[in-house]
Coordinates of N, CA, C and O in Angstrom, one line a residue:
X1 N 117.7 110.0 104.5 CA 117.4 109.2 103.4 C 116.0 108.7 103.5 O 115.6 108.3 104.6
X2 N 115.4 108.8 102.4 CA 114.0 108.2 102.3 C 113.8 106.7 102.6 O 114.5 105.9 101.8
X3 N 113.0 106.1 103.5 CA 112.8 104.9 103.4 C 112.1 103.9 102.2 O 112.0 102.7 102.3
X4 N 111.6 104.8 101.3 CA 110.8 103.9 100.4 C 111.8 103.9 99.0 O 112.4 105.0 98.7
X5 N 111.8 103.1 98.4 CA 112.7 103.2 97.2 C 112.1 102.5 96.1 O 111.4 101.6 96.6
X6 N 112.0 102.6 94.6 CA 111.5 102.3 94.1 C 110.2 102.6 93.9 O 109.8 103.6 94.5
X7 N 109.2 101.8 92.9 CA 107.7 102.3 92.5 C 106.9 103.1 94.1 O 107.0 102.4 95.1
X8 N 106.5 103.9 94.1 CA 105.5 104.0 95.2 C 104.5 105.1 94.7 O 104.3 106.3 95.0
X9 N 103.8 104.3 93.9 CA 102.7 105.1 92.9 C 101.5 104.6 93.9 O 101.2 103.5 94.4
X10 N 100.9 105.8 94.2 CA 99.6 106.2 94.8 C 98.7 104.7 94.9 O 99.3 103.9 94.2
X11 N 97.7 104.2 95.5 CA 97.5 103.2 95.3 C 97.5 101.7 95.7 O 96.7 100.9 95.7
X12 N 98.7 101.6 96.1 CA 99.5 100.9 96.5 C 99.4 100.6 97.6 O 99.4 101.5 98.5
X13 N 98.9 98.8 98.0 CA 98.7 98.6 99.4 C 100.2 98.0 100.3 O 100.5 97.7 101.4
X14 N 101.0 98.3 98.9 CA 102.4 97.5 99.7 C 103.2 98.3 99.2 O 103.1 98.8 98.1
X15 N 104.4 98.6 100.2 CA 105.5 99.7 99.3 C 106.9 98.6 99.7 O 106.9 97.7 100.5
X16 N 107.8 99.1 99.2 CA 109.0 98.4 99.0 C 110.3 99.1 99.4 O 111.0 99.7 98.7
X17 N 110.4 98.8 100.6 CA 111.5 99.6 101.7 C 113.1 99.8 101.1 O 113.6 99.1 100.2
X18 N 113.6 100.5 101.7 CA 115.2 100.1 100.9 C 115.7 99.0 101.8 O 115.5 98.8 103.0
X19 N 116.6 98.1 101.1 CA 117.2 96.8 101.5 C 117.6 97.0 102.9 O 117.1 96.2 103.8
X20 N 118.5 98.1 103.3 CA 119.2 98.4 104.4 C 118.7 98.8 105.4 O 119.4 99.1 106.4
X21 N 117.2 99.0 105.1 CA 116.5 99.7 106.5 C 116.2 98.6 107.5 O 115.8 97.4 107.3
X22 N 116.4 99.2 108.4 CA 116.0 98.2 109.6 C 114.8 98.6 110.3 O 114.2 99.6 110.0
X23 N 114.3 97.8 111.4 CA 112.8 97.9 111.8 C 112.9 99.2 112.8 O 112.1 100.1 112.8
X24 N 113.9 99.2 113.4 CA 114.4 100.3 114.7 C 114.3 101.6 113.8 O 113.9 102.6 114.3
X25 N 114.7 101.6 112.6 CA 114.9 102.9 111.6 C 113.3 103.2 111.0 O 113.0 104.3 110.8
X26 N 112.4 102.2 110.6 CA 111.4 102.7 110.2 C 110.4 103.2 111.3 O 109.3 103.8 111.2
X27 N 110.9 102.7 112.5 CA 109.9 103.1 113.7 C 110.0 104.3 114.1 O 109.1 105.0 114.5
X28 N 111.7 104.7 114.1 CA 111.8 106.3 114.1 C 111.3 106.8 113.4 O 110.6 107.8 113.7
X29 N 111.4 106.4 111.8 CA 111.2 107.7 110.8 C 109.4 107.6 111.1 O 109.0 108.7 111.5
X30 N 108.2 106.5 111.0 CA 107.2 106.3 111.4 C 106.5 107.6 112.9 O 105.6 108.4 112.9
X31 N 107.6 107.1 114.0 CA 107.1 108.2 114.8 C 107.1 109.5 114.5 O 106.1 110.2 114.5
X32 N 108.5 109.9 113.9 CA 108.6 111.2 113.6 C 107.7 111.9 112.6 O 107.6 113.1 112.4
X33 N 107.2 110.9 112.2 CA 106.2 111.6 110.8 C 104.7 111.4 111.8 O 103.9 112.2 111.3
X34 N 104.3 110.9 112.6 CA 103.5 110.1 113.3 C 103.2 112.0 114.5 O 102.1 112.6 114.8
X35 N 104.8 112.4 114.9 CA 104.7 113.5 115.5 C 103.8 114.9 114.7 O 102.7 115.5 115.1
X36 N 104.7 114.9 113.5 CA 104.5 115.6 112.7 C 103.0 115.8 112.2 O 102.8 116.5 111.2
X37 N 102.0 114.9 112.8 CA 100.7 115.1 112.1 C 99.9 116.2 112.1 O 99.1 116.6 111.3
X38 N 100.2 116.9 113.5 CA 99.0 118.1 113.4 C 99.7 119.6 112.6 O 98.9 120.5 112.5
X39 N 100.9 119.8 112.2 CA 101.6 120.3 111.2 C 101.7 119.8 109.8 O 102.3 120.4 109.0
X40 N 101.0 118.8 109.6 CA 101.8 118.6 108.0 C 101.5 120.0 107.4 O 100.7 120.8 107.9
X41 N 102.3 120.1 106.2 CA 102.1 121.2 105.4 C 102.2 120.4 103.8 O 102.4 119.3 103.4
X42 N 102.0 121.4 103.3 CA 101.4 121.5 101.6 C 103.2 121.1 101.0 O 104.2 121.6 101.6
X43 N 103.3 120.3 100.1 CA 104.6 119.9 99.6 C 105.2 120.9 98.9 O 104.5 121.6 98.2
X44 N 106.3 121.1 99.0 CA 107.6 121.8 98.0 C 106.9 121.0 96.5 O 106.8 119.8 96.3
X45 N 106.6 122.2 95.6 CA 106.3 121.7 94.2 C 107.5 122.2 93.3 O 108.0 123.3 93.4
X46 N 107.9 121.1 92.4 CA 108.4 121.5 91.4 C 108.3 122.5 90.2 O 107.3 122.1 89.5
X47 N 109.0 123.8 89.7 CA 108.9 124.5 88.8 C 107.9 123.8 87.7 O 107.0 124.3 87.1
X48 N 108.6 122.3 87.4 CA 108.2 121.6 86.2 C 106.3 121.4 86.4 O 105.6 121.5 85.4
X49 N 105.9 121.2 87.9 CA 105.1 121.3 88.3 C 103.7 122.4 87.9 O 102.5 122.4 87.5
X50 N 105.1 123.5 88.5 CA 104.0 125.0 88.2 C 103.9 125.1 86.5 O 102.9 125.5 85.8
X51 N 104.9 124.7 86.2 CA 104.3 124.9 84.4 C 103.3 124.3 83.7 O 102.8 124.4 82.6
X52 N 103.1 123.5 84.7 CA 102.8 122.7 83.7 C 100.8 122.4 83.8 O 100.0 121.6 83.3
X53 N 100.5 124.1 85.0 CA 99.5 124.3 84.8 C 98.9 125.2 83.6 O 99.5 126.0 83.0
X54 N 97.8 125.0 83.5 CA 97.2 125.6 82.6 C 97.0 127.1 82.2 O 96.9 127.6 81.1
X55 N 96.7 128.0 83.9 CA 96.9 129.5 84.0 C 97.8 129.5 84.9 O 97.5 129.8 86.0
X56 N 99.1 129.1 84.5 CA 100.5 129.8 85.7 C 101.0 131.0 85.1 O 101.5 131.7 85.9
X57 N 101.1 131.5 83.5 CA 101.5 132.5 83.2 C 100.6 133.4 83.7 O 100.7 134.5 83.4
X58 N 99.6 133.1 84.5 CA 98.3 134.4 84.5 C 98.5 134.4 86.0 O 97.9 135.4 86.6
X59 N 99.3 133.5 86.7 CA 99.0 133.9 87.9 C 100.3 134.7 88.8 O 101.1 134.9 87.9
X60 N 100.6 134.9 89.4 CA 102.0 135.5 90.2 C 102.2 133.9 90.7 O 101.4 133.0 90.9
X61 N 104.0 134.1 90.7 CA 104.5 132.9 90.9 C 104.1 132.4 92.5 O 103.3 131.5 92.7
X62 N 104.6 132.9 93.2 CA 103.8 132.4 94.7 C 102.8 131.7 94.5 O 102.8 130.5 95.0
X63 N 101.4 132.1 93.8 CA 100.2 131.7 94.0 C 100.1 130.4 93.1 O 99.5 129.3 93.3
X64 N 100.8 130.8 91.9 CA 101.2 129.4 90.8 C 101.5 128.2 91.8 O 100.8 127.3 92.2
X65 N 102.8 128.4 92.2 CA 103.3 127.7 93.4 C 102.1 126.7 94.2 O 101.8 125.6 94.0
X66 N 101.7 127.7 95.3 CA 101.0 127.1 95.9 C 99.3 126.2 95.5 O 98.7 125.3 96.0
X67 N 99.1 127.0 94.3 CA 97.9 125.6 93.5 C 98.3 124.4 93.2 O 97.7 123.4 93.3
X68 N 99.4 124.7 92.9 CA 100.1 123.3 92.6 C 100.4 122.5 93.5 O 100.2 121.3 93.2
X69 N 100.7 122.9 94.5 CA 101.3 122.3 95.8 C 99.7 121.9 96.6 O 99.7 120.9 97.3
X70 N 98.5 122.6 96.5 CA 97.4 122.4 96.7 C 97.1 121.0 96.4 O 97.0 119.9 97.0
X71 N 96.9 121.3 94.8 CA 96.5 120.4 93.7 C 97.3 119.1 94.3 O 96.5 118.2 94.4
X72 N 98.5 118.8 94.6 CA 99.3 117.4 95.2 C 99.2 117.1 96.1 O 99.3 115.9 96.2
X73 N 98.9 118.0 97.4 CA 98.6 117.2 98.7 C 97.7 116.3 98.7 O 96.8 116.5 97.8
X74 N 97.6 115.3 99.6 CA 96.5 114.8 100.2 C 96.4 114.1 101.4 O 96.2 112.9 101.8
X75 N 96.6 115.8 102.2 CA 97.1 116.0 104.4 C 95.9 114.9 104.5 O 96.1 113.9 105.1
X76 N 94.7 115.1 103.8 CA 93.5 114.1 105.3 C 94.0 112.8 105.0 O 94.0 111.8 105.8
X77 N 94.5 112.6 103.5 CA 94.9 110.6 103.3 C 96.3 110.6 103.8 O 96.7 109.4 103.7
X78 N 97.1 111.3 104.2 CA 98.3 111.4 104.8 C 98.1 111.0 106.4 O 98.6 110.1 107.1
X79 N 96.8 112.2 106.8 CA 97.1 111.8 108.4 C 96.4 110.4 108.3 O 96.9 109.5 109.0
X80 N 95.3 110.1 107.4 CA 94.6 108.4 107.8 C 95.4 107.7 107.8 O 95.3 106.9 108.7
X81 N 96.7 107.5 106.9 CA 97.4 106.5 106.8 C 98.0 106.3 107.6 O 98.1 105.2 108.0
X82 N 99.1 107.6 108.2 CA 99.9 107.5 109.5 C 99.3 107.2 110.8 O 99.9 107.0 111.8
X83 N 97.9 107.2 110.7 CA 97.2 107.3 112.0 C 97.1 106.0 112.1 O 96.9 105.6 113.3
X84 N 97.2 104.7 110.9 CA 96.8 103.3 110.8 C 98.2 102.8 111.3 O 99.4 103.2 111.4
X85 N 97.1 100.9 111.7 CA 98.7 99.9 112.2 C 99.3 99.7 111.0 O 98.8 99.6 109.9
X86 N 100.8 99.5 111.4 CA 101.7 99.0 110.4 C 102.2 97.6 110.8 O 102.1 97.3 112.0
X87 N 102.8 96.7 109.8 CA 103.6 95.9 110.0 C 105.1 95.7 109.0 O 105.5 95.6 107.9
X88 N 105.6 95.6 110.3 CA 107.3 95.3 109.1 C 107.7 94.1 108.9 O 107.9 93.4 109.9
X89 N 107.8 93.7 108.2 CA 108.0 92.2 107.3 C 109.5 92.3 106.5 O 109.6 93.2 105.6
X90 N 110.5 91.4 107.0 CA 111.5 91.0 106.1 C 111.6 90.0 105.5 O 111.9 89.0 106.2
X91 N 111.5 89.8 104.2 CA 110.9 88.5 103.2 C 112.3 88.2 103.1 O 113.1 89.2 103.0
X92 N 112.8 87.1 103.2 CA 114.4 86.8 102.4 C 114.4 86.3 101.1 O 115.4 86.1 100.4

C-alpha cells in the first residue's frame, strides 16, 4: 500500500501520509525507494494517457506508450528528492 493518501499534486512541500503509517513503515518504504535509485525506470502510463496524445494514432503503440511515460517522469527530481533529509512528524 502506498504511503501517501490524498492530494499529492506536484509542488507540494508537504504530503499527507495515511493515518496508519508508522515511522518504522515509512523508513522501510523510504530505504527501499532510496535502494532503488540507480534503477528507477519510466512509469507504467495509462491507455487514457496514450490517447490523449496528440500523434498516438500515428505512432505504434509501444512507442505511443513510452512518450507518454517519457513525457511523466521526472527520474533526476525523483532521485534529488529521495537523495534529501526527511522528517516524520505526527501532529495529533
Amino acid at each position: 500500500m502506498a504511503p501517501l493518501q490524498g492530494d499529492s499534486r506536484r509542488g507540494r512541500l508537504v504530503h499527507q501520509l495515511r493515518p496508519d503509517l508508522t515511522a518504522e513503515e515509512w523508513l522501510i518504504a523510504l530505504t527501499t525507494a532510496r535502494a532503488a535509485l540507480p534503477d528507477l525506470e519510466l512509469p507504467t502510463v495509462d491507455r487514457r494517457a496514450v490517447d490523449g496524445l496528440e500523434f498516438s494514432d500515428v505512432l505504434p503503440p509501444g512507442l505511443a506508450g513510452a512518450t507518454a511515460s517519457a513525457r511523466l517522469a521526472d527520474l533526476d527530481g525523483a532521485r534529488r528528492v529521495l537523495s534529501e533529509n526527511v522528517r516524520f512528524l505526527r501532529i495529533a
